[in-house]
Coordinates of C-alpha atoms in Angstrom, one line a residue:
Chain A
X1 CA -12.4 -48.6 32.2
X2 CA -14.9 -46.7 29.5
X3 CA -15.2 -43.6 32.3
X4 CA -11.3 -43.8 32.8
X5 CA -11.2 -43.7 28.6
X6 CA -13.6 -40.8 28.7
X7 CA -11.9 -38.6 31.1
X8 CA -8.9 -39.1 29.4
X9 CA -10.7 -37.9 26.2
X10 CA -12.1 -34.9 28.1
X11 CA -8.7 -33.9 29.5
X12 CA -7.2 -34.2 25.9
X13 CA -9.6 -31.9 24.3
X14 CA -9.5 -29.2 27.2
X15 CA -5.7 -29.2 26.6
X16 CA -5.6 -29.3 23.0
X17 CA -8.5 -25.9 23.4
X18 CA -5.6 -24.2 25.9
X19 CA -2.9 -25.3 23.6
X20 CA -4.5 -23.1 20.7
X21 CA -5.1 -20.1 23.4
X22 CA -2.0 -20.3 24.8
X23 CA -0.5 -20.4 21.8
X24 CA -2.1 -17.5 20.3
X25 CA -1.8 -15.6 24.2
X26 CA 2.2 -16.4 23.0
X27 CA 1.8 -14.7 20.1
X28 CA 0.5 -11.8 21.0
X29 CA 2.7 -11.1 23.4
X30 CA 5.6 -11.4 21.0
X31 CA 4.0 -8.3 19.2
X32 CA 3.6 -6.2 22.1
X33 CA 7.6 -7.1 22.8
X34 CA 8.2 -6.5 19.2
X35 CA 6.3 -3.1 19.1
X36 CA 8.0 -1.9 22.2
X37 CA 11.4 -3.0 20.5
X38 CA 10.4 -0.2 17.8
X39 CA 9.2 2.6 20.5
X40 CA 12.5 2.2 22.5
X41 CA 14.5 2.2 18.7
X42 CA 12.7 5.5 18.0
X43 CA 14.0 7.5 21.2
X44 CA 17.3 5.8 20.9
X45 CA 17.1 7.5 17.2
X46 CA 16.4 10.9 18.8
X47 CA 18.9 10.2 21.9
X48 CA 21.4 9.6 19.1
X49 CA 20.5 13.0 17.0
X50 CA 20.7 14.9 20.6
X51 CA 24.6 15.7 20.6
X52 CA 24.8 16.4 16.6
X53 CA 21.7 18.9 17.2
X54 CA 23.5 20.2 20.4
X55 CA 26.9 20.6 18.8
X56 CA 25.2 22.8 16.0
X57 CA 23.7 25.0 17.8
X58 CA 26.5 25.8 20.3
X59 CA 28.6 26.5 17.9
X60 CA 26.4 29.1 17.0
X61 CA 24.8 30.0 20.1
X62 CA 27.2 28.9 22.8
X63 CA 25.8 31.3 25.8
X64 CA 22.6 29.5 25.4
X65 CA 24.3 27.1 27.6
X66 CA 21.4 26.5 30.3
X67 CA 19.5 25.5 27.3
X68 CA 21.9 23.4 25.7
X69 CA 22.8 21.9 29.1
X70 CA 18.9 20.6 30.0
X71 CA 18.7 19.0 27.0
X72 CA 21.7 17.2 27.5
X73 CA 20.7 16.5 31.2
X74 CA 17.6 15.4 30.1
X75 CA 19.0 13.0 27.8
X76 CA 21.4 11.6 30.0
X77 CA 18.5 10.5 32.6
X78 CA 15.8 9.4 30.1
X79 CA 18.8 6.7 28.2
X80 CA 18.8 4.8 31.9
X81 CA 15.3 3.8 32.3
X82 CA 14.8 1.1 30.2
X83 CA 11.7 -1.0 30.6
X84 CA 11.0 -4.6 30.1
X85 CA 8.1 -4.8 28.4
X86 CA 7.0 -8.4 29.6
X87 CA 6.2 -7.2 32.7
X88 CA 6.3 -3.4 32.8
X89 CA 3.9 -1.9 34.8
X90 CA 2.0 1.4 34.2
X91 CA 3.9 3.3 36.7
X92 CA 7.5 2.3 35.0
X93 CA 6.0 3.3 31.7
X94 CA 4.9 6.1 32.8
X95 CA 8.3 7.0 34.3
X96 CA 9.9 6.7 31.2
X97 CA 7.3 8.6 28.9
X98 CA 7.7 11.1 31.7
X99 CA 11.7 11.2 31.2
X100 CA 11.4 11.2 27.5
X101 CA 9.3 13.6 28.0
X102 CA 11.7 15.8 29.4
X103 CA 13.7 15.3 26.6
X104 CA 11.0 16.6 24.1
X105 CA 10.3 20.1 26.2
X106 CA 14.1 20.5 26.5
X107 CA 14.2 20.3 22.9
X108 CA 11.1 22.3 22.3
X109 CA 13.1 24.9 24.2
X110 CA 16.0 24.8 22.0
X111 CA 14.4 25.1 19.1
X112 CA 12.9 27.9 20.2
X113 CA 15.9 30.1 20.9
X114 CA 17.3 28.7 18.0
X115 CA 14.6 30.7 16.2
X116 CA 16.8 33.8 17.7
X117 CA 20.1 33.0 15.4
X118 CA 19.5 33.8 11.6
X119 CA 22.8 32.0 10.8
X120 CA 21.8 29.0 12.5
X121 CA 18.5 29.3 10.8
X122 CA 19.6 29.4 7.6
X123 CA 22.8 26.5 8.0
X124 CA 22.1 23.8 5.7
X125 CA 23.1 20.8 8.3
X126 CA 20.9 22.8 10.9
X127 CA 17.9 22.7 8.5
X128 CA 18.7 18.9 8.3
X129 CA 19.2 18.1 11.4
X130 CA 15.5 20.0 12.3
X131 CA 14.2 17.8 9.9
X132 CA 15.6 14.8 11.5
X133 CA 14.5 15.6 14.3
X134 CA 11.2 16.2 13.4
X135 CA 11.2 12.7 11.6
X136 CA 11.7 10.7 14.5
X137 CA 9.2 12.5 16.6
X138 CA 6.7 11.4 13.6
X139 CA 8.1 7.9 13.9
X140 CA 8.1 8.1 18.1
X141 CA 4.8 9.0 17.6
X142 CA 3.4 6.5 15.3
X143 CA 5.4 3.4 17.0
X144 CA 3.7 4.3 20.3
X145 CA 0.3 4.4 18.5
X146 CA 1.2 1.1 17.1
X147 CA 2.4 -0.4 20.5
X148 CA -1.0 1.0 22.2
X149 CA -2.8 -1.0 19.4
X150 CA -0.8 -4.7 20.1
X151 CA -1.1 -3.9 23.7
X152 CA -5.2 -3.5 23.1
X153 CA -5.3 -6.6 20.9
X154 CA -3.4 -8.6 23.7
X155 CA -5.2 -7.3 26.5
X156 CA -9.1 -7.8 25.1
X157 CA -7.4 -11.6 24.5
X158 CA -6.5 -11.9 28.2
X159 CA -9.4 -10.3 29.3
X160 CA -12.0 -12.3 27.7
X161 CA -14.1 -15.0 28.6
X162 CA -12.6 -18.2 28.4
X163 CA -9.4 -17.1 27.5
X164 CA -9.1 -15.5 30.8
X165 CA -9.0 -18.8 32.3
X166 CA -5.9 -19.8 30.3
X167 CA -3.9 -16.4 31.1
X168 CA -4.2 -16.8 35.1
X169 CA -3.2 -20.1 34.7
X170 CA -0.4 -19.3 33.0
X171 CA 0.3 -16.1 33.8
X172 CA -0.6 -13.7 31.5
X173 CA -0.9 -10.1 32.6
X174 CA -3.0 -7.6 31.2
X175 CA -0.1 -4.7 29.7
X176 CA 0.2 -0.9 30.5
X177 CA -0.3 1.2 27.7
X178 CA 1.2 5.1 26.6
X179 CA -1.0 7.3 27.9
X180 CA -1.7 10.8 26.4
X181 CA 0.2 13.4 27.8
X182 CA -1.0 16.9 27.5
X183 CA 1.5 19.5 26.2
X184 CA 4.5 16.6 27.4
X185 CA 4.9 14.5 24.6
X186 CA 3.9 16.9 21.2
X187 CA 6.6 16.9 18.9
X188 CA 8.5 20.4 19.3
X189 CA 6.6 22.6 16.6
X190 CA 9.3 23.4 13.6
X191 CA 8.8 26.4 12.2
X192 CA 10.7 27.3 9.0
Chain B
X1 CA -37.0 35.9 -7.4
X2 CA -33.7 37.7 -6.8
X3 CA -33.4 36.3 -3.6
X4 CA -33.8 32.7 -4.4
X5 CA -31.1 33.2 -7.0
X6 CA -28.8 35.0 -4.4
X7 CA -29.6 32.0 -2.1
X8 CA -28.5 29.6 -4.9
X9 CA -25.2 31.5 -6.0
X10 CA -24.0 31.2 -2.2
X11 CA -24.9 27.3 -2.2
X12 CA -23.2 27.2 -5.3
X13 CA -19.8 29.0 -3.7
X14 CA -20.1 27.4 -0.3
X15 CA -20.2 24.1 -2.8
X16 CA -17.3 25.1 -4.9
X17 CA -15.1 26.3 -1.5
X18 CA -16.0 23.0 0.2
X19 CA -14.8 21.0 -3.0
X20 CA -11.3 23.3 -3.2
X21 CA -10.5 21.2 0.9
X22 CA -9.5 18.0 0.8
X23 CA -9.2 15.2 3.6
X24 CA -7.5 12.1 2.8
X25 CA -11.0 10.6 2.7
X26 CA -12.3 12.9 -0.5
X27 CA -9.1 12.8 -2.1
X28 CA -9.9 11.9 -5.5
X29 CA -7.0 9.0 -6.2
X30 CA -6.9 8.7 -10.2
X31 CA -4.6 5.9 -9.6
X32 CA -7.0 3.5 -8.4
X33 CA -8.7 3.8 -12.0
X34 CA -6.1 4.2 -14.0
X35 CA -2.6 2.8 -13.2
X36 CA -0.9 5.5 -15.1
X37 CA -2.6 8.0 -13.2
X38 CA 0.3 9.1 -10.1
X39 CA -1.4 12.8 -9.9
X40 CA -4.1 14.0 -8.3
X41 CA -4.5 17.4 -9.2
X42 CA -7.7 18.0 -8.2
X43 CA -8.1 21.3 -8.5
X44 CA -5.8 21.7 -11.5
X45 CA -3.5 23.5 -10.1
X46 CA -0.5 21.6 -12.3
X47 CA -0.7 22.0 -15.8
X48 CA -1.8 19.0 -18.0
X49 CA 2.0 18.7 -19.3
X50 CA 3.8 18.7 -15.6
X51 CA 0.8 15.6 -15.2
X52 CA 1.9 13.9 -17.6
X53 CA 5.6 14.3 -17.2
X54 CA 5.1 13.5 -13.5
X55 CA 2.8 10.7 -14.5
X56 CA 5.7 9.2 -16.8
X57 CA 8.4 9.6 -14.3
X58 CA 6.9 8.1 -11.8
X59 CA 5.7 5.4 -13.9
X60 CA 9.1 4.5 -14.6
X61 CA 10.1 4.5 -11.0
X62 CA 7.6 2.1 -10.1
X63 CA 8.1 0.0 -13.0
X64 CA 12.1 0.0 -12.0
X65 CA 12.3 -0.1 -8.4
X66 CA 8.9 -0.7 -7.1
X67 CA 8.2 2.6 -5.5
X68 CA 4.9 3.8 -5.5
X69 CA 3.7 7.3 -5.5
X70 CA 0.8 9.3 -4.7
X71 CA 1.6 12.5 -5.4
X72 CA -1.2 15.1 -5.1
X73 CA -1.5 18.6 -5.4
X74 CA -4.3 21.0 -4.0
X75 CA -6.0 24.3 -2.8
X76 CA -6.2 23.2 0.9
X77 CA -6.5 20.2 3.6
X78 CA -8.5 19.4 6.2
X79 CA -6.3 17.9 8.4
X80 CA -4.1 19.0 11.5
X81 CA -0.9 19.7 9.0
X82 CA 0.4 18.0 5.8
X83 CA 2.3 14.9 7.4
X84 CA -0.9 14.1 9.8
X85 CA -2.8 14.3 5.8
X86 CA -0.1 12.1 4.5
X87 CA -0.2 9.5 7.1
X88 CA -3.7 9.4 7.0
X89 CA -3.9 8.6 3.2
X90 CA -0.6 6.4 3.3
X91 CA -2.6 4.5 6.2
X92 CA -5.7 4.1 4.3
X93 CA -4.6 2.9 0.9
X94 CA -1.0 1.1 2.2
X95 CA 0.9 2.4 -0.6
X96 CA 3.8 0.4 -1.8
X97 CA 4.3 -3.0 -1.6
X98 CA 3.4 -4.9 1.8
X99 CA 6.8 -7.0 1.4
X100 CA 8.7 -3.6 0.5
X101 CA 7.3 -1.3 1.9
X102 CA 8.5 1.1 -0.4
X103 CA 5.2 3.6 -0.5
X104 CA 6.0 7.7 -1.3
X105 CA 3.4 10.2 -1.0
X106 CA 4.3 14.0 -2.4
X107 CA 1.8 16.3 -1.2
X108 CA 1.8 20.2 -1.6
X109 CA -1.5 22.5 -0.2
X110 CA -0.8 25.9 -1.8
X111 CA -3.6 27.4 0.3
X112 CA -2.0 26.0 3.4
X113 CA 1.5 26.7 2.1
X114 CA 2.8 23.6 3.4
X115 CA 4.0 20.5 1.4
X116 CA 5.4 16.9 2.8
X117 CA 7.5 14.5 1.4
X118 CA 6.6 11.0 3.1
X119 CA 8.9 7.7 2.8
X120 CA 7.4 4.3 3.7
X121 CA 9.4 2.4 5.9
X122 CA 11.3 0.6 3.2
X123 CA 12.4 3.6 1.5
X124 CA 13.4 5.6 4.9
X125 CA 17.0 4.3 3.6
X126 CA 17.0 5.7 0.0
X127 CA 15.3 8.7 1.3
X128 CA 16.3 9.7 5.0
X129 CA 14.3 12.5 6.3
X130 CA 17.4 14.7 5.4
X131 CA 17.7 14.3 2.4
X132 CA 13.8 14.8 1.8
X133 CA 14.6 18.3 3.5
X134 CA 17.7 18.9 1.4
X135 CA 15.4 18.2 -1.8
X136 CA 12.4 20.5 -0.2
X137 CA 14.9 23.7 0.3
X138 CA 16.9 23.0 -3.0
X139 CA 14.6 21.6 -5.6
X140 CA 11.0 22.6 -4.5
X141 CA 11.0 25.6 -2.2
X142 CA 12.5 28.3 -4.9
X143 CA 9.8 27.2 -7.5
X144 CA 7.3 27.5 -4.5
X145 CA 8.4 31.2 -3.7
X146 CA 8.1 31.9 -6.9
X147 CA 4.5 30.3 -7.2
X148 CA 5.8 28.1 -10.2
X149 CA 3.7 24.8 -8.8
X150 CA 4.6 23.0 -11.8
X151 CA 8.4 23.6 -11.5
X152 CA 8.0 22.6 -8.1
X153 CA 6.9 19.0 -7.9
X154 CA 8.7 18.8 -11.6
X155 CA 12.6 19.6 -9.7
X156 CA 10.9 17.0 -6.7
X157 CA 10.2 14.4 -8.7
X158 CA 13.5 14.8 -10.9
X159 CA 15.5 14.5 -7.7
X160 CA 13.8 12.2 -5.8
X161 CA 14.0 9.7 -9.0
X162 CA 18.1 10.4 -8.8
X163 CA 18.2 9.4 -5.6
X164 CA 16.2 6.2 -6.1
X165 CA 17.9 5.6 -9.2
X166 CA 21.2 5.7 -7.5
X167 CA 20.0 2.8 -4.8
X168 CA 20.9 -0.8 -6.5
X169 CA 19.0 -2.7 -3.7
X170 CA 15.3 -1.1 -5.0
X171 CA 14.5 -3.3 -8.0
X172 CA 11.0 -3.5 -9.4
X173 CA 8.9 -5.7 -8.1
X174 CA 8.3 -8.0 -10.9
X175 CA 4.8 -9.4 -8.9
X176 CA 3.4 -5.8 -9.4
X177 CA 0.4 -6.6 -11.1
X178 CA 0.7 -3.9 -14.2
X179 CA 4.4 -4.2 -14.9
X180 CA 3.9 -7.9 -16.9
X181 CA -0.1 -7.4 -16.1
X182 CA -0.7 -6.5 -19.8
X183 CA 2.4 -8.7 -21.3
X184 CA 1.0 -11.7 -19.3
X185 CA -2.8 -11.4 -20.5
X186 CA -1.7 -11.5 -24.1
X187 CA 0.7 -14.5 -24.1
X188 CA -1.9 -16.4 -21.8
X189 CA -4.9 -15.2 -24.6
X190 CA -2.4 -16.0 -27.5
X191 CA -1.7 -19.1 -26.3
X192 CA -5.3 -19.8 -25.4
X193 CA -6.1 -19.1 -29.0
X194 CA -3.6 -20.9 -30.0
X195 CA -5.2 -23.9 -28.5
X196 CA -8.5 -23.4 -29.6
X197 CA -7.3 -23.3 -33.1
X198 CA -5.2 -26.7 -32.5
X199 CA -8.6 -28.5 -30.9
X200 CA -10.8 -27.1 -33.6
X201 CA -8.4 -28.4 -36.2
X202 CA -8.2 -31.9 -34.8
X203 CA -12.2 -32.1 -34.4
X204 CA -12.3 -32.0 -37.7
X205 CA -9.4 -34.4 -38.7
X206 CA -10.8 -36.7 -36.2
X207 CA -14.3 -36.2 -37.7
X208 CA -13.2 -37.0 -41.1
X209 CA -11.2 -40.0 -40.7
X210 CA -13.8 -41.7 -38.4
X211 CA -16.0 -41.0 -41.6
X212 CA -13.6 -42.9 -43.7
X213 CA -13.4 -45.3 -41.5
X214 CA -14.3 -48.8 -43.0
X215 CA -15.7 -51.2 -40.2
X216 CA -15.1 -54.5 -42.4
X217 CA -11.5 -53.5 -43.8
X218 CA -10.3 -51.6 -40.9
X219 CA -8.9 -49.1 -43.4
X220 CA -9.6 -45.4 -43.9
X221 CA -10.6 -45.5 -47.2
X222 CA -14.4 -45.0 -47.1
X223 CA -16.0 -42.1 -49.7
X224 CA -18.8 -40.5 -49.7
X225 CA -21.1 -41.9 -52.9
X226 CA -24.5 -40.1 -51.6
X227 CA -25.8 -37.6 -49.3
X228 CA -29.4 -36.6 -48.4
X229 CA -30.0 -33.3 -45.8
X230 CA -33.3 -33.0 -43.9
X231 CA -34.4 -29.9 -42.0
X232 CA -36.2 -30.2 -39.0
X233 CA -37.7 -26.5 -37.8
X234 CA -39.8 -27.9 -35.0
X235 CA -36.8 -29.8 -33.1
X236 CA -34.0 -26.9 -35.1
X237 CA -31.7 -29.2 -36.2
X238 CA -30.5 -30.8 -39.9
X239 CA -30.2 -34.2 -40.5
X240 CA -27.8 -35.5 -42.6
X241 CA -28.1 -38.8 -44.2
X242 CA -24.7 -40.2 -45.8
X243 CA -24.0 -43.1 -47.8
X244 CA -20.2 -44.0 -47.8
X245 CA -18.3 -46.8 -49.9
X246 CA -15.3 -48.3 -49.1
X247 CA -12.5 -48.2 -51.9
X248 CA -10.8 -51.1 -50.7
X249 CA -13.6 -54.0 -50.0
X250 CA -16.6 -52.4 -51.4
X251 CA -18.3 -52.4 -48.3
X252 CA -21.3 -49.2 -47.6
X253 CA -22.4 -47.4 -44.4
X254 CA -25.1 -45.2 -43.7
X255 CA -24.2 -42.5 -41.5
X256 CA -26.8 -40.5 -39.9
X257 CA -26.0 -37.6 -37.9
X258 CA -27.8 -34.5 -36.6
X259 CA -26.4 -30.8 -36.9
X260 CA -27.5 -28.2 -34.6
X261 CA -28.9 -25.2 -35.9
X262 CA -28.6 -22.9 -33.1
X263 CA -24.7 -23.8 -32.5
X264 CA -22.4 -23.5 -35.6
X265 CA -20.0 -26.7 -34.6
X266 CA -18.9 -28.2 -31.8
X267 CA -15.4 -27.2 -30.5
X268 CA -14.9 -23.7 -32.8
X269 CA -18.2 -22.5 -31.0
X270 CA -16.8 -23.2 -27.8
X271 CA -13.6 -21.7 -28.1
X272 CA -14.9 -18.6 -29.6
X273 CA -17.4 -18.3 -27.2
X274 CA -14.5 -18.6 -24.3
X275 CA -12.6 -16.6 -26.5
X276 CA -14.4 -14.1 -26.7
X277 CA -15.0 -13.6 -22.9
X278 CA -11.1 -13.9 -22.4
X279 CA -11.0 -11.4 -24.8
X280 CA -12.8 -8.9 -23.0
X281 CA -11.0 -9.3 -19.5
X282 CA -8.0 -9.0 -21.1
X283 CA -9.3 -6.1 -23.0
X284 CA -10.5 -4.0 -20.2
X285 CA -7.1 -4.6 -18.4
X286 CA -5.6 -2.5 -20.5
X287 CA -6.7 0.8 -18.9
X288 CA -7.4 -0.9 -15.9
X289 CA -6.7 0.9 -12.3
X290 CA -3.9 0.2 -10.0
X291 CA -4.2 -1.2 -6.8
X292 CA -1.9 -0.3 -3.1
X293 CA -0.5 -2.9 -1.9
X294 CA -0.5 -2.4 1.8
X295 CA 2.6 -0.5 2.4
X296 CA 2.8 0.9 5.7
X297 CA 4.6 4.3 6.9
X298 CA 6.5 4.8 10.2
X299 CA 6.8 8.4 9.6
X300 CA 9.7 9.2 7.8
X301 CA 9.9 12.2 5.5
X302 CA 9.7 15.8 5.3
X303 CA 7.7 18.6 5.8
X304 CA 8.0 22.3 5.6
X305 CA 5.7 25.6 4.8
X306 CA 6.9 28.6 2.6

């Protein structure tokens, strides 16, 4: 009876240790969701700025169509990949930093012939727009840096010793991460 | 003896060149010594009366809506550009309030030629990144053509406090520290004095009417008929030696009690003695620095060069 009692104990306090990991496994997989929520909110902000950007320029450069028209294609394939962050792996978040990436060399591109048109240059709403623009790659860039960091904190968690007992049990992965991309993903350089 | 002196006029340029670039390390921040203090002008490139106008404004717009500014003003920066400089300082200080978010840092590098306007997240409303551009090209980039730095952060800061002026939903934060800090120290010292004087007061009633206190009567109508004081330097105290009468049965006490000599009396001592610390706490609060309180930044704002 007393080595039936004591099991029971020993069973009680392993749980009540997983309990806490899990718990806290739980939790920091809520901030990596959270922080990719923010990362895919940024490039919906610049997928969103796109058209009002494009319409400006064309009309004032409308045979810079091939121009206009990549960054629009662009667009148009980088708003269907969406990722679920829960179990993304690296080669779908690569995927879609490489389709957002598009986006930002497209737009590099633009800006650069934009550089051609004086009037365009000097347009109030352009100037705005630029600035926009320019504001949301700062925020794309700092939410990724900030999803990188929850996706570190969570994966040392998984990955250490005992806790790495608790996440195969219950299936905690270890989380792909933004990789630097040279020349890709640099925010388009605005000259004024 | 030339040489050594040519040697030490180059240590003392390389010296003064390395002082005139800033990272957001070395940045001197006055405001973390004194809470009035929103300029860092460094280099002294503002005059003193754009400080202290800037100082004032911005004073006000932290002490009405809770946004708090850095706003700083130098030769050059170390840094990759302004906003990487901004981000940098904004992320090592968390300026603003944690719960608001509503952080602002102002920075202009007239060596660089390039200034930034950065919004913490919770002012990215009252301040989209457009309208930090359409403030940059109206307000600040003709004073900066002109080199008129002083007319430049002055037409910044004038519009920038419109537009947070015109937003009802930023209210100050009324758990910022130095808005009631000062207000709260002397009501809490006043009181505290306050009390001490109540305490001290009632020793001494209590004192006196124990002293009249007639054991065989029960009435407080004892007086003192005789008194006899004895003065011990060895053990540094004065004993007293009282003779009371009653008024009412005739009955006499002896009282005996010993006085300190190092202490003036119980209860007044103490309190001045607490007092007195409080005092001082309270005292150096006064000009006390300001503290961040853990804003963050998303990176919302405006740059530009000229």
């Amino acid at each position: 009876m007393k080595k039936i009692q004591s099991i029971f104990i020993a069973i009680m306090a392993v749980f009540s240790l997983s309990s806490c990991t899990y718990n806290k496994l739980v939790e920091q997989e809520e901030a990596v969701t959270r922080a990719w929520a923010d990362v895919e909110t940024q490039y919906q902000r610049r997928a969103d700025l796109i058209p009002n950007i494009v319409n400006t320029v064309k009309g004032y450069a409308a045979h810079e169509s091939e121009t206009l028209e990549a960054v629009i294609n662009a667009r148009s394939k980088a708003t269907q990949i969406t990722i679920d962050p829960t179990n993304a792996t690296p080669e779908q978040i690569a995927a879609f930093q490489a389709a957002q990436g598009e986006i930002s060399q497209a737009l590099g591109r633009l800006l650069a012939v934009s550089e051609n048109y004086p009037d365009l240059k000097a347009n109030e709403q352009f100037s705005e727009l630029q600035a926009q623009l320019e504001g949301t790659e700062n925020r794309i860039a700092e939410s990724r840096r900030l999803y990188n960091e929850t996706v570190q904190t969570y994966n040392v968690s998984v990955r250490r010793f005992p806790n790495n007992i608790w996440a195969m049990i219950f299936g905690f992965e270890k989380k792909a991460m933004f990789t630097a991309e040279a020349g890709a993903e640099k925010a388009p350089e605005v000259q004024f | 003896m030339r040489k050594v002196l040519l040697i030490l006029y180059s240590l003392f340029v390389a010296v003064a060149l390395y002082a005139a670039t800033y990272t957001p390390d070395n940045l001197p921040v006055p405001y973390l010594e004194d809470k009035t203090q929103y300029v860092s002008n460094p280099d002294g490139i503002l005059s003193q009366d754009a400080v202290d106008s800037l100082n004032t404004w911005l004073g006000q717009m932290e002490e009405r809506h809770g946004v708090q500014t850095v706003l700083a003003v130098v030769e050059h920066i170390d840094a990759a550009d302004t906003y990487d400089f901004c981000m940098k300082l904004g992320l090592k200080y968390g300026i603003g309030s944690k719960e608001k978010n509503t952080g602002l840092i102002i920075l202009l590098s007239t060596g660089d030629r390039a200034y930034t306007i950065l919004t913490g997240r919770g002012l990215e409303g009252t301040l989209p990144d457009a309208i930090c551009k359409r403030i940059e090209n109206h307000q600040m980039l003709p004073a900066l053509r002109e080199s008129d730095w002083d007319e430049a952060m002055l037409a910044t800061v004038r519009a920038i406090t419109k537009y947070v002026d015109g937003d009802d939903s930023l209210v100050g934060d009324s758990d910022f520290e130095h808005n009631d800090g000062d207000g709260t120290a002397l009501t809490l010292f006043l009181l505290f004095l306050a009390g001490a004087l109540g305490l001290t007061i009632y020793a001494v009633w209590k004192d006196k009417r124990m002293k009249s206190y007639c054991p065989s009567c029960h009435q407080y109508k004892m007086k003192k008929i005789a008194g006899r004081t004895t003065k011990n330097k060895l053990l540094g105290i004065r004993s007293h030696h009282d003779t009371y009468q009653c008024t009412n049965c005739s009955f006499i006490k002896e009282l005996h009690w010993d006085e300190d000599l190092h202490s003036t009396g119980g209860a007044a001592a103490a309190g001045g003695a607490l007092g007195g610390s409080f005092f001082g706490s309270g005292g150096s609060g006064g000009f006390s620095g300001g503290s961040f309180g853990g804003g963050s930044f998303g990176g919302g704002g405006a740059s530009g060069r000229f």
